[in-house]
Coordinates of C-alpha atoms in Angstrom, one line a residue:
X1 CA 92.2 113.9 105.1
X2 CA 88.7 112.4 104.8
X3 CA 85.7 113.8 106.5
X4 CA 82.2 111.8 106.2
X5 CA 79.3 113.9 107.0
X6 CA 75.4 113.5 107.0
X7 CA 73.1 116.4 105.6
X8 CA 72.6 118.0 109.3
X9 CA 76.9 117.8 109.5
X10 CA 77.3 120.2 106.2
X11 CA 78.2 123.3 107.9
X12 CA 80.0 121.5 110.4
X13 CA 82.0 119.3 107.4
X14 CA 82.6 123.0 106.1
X15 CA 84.1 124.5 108.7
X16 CA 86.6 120.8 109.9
X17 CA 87.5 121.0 106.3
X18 CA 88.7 124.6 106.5
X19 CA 90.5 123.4 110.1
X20 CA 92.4 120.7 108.2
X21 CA 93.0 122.8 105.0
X22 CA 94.9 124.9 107.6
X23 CA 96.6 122.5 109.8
X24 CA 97.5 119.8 107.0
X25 CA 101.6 119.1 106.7
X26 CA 102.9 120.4 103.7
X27 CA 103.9 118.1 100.6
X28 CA 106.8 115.7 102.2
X29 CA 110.2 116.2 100.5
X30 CA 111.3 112.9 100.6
X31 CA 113.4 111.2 102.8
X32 CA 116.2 112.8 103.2
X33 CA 118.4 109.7 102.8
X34 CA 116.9 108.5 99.3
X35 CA 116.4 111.6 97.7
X36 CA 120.5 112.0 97.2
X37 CA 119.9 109.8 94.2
X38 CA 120.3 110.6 89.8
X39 CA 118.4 106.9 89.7
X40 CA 115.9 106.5 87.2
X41 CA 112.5 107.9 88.0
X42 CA 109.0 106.8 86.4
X43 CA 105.5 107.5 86.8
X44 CA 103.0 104.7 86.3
X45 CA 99.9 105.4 84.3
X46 CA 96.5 103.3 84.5
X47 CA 95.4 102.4 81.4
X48 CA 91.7 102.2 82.4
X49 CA 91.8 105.5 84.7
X50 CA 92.8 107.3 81.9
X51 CA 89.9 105.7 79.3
X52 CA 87.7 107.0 81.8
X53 CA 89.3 110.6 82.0
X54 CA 90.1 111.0 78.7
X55 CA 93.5 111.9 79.4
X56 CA 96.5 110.3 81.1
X57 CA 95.8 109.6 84.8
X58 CA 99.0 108.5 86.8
X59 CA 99.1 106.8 89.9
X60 CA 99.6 109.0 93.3
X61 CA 100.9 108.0 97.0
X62 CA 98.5 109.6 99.4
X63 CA 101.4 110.3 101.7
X64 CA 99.3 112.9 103.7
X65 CA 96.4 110.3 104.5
X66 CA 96.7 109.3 108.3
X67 CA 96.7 105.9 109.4
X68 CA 96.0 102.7 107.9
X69 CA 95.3 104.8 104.9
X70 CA 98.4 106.7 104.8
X71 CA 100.9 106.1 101.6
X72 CA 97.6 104.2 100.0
X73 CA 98.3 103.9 95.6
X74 CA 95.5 105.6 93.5
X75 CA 95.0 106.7 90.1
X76 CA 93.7 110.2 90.2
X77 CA 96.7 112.7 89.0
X78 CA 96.7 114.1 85.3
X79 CA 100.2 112.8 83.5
X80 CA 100.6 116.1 82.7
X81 CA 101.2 117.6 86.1
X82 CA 103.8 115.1 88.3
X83 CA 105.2 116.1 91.3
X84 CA 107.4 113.3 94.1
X85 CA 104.1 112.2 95.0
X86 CA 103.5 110.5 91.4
X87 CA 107.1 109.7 90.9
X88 CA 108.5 106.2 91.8
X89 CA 111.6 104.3 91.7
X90 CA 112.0 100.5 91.5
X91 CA 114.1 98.3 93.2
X92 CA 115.1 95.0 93.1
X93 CA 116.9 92.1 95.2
X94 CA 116.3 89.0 93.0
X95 CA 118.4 90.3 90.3
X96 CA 115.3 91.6 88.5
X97 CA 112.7 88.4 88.6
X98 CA 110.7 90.8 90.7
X99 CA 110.5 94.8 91.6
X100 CA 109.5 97.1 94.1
X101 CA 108.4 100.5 94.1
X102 CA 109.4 103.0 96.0
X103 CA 107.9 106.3 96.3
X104 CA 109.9 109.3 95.5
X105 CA 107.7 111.4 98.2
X106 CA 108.3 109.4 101.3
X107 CA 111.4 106.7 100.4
X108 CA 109.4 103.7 101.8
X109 CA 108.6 100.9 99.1
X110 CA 104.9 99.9 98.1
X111 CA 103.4 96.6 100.0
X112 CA 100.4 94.8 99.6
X113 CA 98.2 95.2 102.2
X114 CA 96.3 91.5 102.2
X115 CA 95.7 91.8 105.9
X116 CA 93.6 94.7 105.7
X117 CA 89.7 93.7 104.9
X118 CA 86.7 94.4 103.0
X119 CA 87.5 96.7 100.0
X120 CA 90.7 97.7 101.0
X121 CA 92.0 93.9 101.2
X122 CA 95.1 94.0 99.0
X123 CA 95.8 97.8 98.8
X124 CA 99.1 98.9 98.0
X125 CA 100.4 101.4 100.4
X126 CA 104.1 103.3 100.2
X127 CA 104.7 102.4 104.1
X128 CA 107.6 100.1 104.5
X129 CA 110.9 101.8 105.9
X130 CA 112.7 98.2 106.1
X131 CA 114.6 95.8 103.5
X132 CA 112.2 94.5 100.3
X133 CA 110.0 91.7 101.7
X134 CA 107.5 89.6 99.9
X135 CA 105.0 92.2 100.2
X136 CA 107.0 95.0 98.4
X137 CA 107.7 92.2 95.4
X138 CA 105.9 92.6 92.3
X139 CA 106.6 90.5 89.0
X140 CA 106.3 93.5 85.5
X141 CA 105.4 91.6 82.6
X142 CA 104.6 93.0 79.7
X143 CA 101.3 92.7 77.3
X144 CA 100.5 95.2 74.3
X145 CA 102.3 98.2 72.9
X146 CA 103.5 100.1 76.2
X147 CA 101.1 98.4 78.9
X148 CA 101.9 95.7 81.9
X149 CA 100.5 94.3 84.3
X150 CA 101.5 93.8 88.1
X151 CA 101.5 90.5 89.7
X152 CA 101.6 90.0 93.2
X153 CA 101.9 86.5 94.7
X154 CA 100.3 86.2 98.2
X155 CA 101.4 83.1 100.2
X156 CA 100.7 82.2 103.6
X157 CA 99.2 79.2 105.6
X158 CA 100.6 76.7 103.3
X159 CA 98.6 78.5 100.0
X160 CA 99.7 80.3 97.5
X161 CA 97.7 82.5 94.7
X162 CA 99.0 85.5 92.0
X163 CA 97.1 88.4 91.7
X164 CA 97.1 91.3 89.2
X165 CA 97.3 94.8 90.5
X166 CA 94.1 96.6 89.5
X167 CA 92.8 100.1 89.8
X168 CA 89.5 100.5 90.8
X169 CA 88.2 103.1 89.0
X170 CA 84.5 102.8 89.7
X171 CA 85.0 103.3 93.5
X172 CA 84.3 106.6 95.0
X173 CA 85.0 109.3 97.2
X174 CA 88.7 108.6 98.5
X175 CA 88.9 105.1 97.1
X176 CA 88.4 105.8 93.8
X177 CA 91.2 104.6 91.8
X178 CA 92.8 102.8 94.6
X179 CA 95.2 100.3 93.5
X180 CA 94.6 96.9 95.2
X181 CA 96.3 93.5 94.3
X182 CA 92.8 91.0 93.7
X183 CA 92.2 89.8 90.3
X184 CA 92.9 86.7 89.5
X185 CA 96.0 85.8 87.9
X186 CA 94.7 82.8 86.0
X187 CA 93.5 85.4 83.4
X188 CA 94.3 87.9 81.0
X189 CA 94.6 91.2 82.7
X190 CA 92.0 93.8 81.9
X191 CA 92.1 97.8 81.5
X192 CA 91.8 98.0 85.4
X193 CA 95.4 95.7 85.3
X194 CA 97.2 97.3 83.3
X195 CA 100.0 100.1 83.7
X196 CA 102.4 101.8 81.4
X197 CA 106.1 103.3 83.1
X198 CA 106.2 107.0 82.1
X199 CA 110.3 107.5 82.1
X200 CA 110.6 110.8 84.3
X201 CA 113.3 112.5 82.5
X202 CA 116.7 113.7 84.2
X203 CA 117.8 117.4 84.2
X204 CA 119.7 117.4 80.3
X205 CA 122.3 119.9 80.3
X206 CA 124.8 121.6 83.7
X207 CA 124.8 125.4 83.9
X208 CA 126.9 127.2 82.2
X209 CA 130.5 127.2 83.7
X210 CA 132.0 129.9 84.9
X211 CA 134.3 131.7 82.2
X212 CA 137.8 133.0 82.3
X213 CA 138.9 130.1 85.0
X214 CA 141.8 130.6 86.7
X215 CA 144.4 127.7 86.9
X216 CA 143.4 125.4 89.9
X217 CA 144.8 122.1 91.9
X218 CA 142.5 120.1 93.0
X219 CA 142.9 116.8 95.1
X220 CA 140.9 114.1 94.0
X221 CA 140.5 110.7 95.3
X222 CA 138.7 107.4 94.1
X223 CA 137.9 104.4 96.4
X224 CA 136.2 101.4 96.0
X225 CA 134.6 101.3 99.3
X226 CA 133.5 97.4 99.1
X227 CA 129.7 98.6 100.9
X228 CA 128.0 95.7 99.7
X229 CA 130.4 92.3 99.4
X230 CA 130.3 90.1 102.8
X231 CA 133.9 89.3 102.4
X232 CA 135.0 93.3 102.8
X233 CA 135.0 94.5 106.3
X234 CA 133.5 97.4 105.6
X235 CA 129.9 95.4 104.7
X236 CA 129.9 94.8 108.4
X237 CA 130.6 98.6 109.5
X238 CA 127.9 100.4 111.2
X239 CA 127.0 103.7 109.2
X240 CA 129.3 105.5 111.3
X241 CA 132.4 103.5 110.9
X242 CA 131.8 103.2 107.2
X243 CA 131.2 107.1 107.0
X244 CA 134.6 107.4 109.0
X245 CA 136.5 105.1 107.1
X246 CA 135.7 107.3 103.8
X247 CA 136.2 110.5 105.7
X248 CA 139.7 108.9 106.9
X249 CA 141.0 108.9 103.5
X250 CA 139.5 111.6 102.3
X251 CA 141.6 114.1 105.3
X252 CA 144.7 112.4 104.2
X253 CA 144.0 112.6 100.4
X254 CA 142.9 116.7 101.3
X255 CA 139.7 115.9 98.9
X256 CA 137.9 118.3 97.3
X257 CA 136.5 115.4 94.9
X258 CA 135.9 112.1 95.8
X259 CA 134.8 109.5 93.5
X260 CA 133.2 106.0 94.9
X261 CA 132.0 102.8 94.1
X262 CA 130.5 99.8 95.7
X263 CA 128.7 102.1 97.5
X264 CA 125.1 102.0 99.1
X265 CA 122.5 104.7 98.6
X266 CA 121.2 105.6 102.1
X267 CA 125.1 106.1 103.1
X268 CA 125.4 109.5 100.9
X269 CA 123.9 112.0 103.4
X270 CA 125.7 110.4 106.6
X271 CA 128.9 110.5 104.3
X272 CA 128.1 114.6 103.4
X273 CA 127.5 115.3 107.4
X274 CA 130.6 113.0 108.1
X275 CA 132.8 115.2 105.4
X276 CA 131.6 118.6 106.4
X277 CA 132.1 117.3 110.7
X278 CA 135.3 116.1 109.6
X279 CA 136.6 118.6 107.1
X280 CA 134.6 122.0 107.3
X281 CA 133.7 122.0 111.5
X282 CA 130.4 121.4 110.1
X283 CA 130.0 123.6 107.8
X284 CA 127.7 122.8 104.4
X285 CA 130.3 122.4 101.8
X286 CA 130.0 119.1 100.4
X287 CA 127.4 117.7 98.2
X288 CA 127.6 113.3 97.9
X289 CA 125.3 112.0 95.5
X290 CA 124.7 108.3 94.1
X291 CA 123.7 106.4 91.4
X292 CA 123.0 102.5 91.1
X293 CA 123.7 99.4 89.4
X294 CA 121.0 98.6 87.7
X295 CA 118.9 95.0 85.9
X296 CA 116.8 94.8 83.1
X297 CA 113.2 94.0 84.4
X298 CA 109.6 93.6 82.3
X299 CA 111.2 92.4 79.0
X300 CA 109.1 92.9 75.7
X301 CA 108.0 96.3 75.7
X302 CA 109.2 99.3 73.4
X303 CA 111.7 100.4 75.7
X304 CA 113.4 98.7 78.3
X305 CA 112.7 99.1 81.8
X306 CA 115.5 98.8 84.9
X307 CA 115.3 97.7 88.5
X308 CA 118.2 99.5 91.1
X309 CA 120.2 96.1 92.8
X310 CA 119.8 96.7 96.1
X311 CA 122.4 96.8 99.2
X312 CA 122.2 94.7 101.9
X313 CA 121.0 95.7 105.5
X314 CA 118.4 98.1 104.1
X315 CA 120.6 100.5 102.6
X316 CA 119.0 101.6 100.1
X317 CA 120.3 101.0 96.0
X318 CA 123.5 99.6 95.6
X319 CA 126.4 101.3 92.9
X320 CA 128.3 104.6 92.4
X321 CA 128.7 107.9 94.4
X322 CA 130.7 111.3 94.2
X323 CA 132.0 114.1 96.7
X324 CA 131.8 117.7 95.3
X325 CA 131.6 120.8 96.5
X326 CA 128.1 121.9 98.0
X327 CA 127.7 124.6 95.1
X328 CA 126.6 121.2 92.6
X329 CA 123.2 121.7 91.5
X330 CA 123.5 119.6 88.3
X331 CA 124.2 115.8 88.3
X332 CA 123.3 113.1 86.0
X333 CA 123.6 109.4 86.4
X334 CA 125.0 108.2 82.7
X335 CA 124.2 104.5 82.0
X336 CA 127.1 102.3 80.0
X337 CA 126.4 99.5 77.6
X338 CA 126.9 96.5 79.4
X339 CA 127.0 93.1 78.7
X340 CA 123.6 90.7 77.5
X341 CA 121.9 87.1 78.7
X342 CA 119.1 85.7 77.6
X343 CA 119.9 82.7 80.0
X344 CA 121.1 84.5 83.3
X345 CA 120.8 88.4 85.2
X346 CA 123.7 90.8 84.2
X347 CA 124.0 94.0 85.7
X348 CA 123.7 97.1 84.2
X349 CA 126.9 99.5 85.2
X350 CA 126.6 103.4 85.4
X351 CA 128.7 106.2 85.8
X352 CA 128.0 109.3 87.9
X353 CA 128.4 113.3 86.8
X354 CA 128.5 116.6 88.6
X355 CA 129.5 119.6 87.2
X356 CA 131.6 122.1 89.7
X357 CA 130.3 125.1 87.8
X358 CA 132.9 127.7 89.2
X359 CA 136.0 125.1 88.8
X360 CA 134.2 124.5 85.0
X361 CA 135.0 120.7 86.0
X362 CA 132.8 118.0 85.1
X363 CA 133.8 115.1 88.0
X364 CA 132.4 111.9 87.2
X365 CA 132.8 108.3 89.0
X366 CA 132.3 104.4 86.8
X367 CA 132.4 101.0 88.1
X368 CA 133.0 98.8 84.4
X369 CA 131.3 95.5 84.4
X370 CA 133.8 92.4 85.3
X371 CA 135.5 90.8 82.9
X372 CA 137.2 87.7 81.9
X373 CA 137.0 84.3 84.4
X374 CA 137.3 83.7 87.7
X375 CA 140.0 81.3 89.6
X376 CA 137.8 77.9 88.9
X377 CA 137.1 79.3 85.2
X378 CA 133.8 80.6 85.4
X379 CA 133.1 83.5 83.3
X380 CA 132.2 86.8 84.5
X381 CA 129.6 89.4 83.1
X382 CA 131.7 90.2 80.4
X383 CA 134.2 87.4 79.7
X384 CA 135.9 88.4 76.7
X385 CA 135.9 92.3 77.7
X386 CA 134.0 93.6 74.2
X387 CA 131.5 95.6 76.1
X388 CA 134.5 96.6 78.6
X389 CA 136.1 98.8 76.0
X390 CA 132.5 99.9 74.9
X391 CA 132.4 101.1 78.0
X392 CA 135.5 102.8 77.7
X393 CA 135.1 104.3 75.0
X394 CA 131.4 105.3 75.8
X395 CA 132.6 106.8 79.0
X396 CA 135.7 109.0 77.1
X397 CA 132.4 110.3 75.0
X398 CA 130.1 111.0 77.8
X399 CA 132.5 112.9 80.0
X400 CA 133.8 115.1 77.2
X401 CA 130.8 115.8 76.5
X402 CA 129.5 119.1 78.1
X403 CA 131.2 122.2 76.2
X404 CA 133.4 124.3 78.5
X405 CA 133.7 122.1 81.0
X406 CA 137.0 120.3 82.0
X407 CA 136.6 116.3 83.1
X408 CA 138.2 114.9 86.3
X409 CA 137.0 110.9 86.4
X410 CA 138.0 108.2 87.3
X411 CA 136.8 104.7 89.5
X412 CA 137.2 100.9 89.8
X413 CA 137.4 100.2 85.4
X414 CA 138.3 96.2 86.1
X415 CA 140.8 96.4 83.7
X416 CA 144.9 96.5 84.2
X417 CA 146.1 99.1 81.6
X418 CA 147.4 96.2 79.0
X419 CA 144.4 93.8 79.0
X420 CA 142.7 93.7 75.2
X421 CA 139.1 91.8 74.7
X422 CA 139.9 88.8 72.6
X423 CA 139.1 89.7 69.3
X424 CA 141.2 92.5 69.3
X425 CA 144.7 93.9 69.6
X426 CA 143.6 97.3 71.2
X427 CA 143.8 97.3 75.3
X428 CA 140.3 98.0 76.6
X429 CA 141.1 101.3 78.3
X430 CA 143.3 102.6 74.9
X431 CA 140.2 105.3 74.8
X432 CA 140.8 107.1 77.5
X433 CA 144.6 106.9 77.6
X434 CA 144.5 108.3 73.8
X435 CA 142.1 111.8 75.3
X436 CA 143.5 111.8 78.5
X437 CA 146.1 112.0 81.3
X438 CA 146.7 108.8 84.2
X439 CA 147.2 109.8 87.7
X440 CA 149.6 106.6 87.9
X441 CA 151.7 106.0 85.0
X442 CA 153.5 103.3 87.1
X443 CA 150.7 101.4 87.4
X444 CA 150.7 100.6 91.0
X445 CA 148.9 97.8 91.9
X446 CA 145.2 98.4 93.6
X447 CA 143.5 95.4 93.8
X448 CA 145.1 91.9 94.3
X449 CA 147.7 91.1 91.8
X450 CA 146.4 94.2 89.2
X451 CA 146.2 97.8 89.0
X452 CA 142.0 98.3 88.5
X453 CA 141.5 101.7 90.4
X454 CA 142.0 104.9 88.0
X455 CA 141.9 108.9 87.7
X456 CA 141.9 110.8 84.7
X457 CA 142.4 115.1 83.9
X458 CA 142.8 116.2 80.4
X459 CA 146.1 116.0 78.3
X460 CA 146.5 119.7 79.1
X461 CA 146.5 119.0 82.9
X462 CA 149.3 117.9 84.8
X463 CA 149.3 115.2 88.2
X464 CA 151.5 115.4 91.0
X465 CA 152.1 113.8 92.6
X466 CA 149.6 110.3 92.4
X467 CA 149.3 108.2 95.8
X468 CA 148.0 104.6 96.6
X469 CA 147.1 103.2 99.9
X470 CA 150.0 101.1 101.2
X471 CA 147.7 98.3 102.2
X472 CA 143.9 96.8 101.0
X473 CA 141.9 97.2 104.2
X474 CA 139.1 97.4 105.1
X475 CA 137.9 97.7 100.9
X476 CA 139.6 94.8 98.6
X477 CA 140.9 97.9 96.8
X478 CA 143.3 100.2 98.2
X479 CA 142.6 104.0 97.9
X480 CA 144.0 106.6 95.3
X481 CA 144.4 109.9 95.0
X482 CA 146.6 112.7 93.2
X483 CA 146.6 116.2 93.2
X484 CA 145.4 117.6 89.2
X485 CA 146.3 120.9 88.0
X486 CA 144.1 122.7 85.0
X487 CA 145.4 125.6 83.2
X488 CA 143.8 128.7 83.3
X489 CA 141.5 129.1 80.3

């Protein structure tokens, strides 16, 4: 909150200031249906605030202001001290060309504010709720060591004209530092334009599980749910029919783990109340969380930087989610190698971890990139299926990976059991059948002419018995589920 006074309004000032110390909101949380997200997180430090400072200055949301002012970028907040109100997430739905931002305090993406006037023309504000527009859409490119710059391009009335993001560090009072797209684009970017992306990191290592463990069955089931392709009917479902359709399968299946992919971000809390309505007579006892699909963005700098693909009908990120019990405090979104183009956008898969502390499971979801050609011989993302048994083999690492704990995985791997990449004689998936135990050793078909859908338990563990959906509908891929037993240990 600003107050302006005049000399004769300093006791006055004094005493409204104490009156809004007192009634100010606290610190937002987030919105309750991004925050459900293991995403990567950044901060974004201004190269010229912090010159000034003489220590690293990162950008803040001002999600407390009021008005036109509220959500309004500056660069104010010591590096050293970040709380949701300095951490962002970007987004994409151009397959990386551009990003937006989202703020991490508020879950409404940065615009450019060029009808505003004066000295805030061009401000960036975190205020949109809806789908990324050409106001959210900012172009990263890179210039020295660390440092980018932000161009937006503002076009309307038959003009159009690129401007770098700048922080205007010699403004004062509750401007100062406020980030406003207005240099020129026609030059090279100055301290004022440029930002570095501070990687936030993710929490490293799950508690401790819980040790003796008793032997334990658990029913798990893995769906891809098909959220975001037009030619699945559940891309047309409204957020409750698409909640209901999970929560369908998961009653029949009797979850306690559900692993999902093709899935959109703000769908995990309606799918956690939908569980616990459906399941639990509303109790809390499920925790869904998500984690997206992902494209390179701002090439050229020391380490990569990535986008989330976004889900149609402003549903947030689009890629992987999991069902665990609401005891889950840990979970960790673990990126795969995928597939490279210097000539064309390739998405970057993920899978999904939480740790069921008291089971001493590990439950973790993967979508694999697509490989081999399509009906008319186009290649996919990975046409020869190289990176697809990287991907394996990455995954068989990563999920055996946290001492003590015992993994449950499984998801859409785009692979039938036999398939081998062309230069070798190894199938793809030949890592995790060597460490691990198939729900299906039939192979039952999940997806159109090919078994693609999988869940995996540890040699020790047995499966009985291993269900697929009789039909595909309203997904392209037809549920499955089993029921796993783990030795005591």
């Amino acid at each position: 909150m600003t107050i302006r006074t005049t000399p004769a309004g300093v006791l006055g000032a004094f005493l409204l200031t104490l009156l809004a110390l007192f009634l100010a909101p606290p610190a937002q949380a987030g919105d309750p249906l991004t925050e459900k997200s293991a995403g990567r997180k950044y901060a974004l430090e201004s190269k010229a605030a912090t010159a000034k400072a003489g220590e690293s200055i990162c950008v803040t949301a001002e999600i407390n202001d009021a008005g036109n002012q509220a959500g309004k970028l500056r660069a104010r907040k010591s590096c050293e001290s970040l709380g949701s109100w300095e951490t962002f997430t970007l987004h994409t739905n151009d397959n990386g060309s551009r990003a937006a931002l989202r703020s991490e305090a508020n879950g409404l993406y940065v615009s450019a504010e060029f009808h505003d006037a004066g000295s805030h023309k061009g401000m960036l504000r975190a205020r949109q709720a809806g789908s990324i527009g050409n106001w959210e859409r900012f172009e990263l490119k890179h210039h020295e060591g660390e440092w980018y710059s932000l161009t937006y391009n503002f076009s309307e009335g038959g003009s159009s004209e690129n401007y770098y993001v700048s922080a205007e560090i010699n403004s004062t009072g509750s401007d100062e530092g406020l980030l406003r797209a207005r240099a020129s684009a026609k030059n090279a970017p100055g301290s004022w334009e440029l930002f570095k992306l501070r990687k936030i990191p993710s929490p490293s290592e799950p508690p401790t599980p819980t040790f003796p463990t008793p032997a334990r069955n658990i029913n798990v089931l893995t769906w891809n749910a098909c959220g975001n392709n037009s030619s699945c009917d559940m891309y047309d479902y409204s957020v409750d029919d698409f909640t209901e359709a999970i929560a369908t399968r998961a009653v029949e299946a009797k979850a306690g783990v559900i692993l999902l992919q093709e899935f959109c971000e703000k769908l995990a809390k309606p799918l956690e109340q939908k569980l616990e309505a459906k399941l639990n007579s509303g109790a809390d006892a499920w925790d869904v969380r998500f984690a997206p699909i992902q494209y390179r963005i701002g090439k050229g700098g020391k380490e990569d930087h990535w986008a989330q693909k976004s889900c149609a009908k402003n549903r947030g990120a689009y890629g992987v989610a999991i069902a665990v019990p609401a005891e889950n405090t840990w979970y960790k979104a673990l990126e795969l190698e995928s597939p490279e183009s210097d000539t064309r956008a390739i998405e970057r898969r993920t899978a999904l971890c939480a740790a069921v502390q008291s089971w001493a499971v590990m439950a973790c979801t993967a979508h694999f990139s697509t490989g081999g050609y399509d009906s008319k011989g186009k290649p996919y993302d990975d046409p020869e299926r190289d990176v697809q048994q990287r991907q394996a083999t990455d995954l068989a690492a990563m999920v055996d990976g946290y001492p003590g704990y015992r993994p449950v995985f499984g998801g859409d791997l785009n692979a039938t059991p036999t398939v081998t990449p062309k230069h070798s004689t190894v199938p793809v998936l030949q890592p995790l059948y060597q460490k691990f135990k198939e729900c299906d050793p039939t192979n039952t078909v999940t997806a159109g002419n090919s078994k693609l859908d999988y869940l995996f338990a540890p040699n020790t563990a047995t499966w009985a018995p291993c269900h697929v959906g009789g039909t595909v509908g309203p997904s392209d891929h037809k549920p499955v589920w089993g029921t796993v037993t783990l030795p005591a240990r």
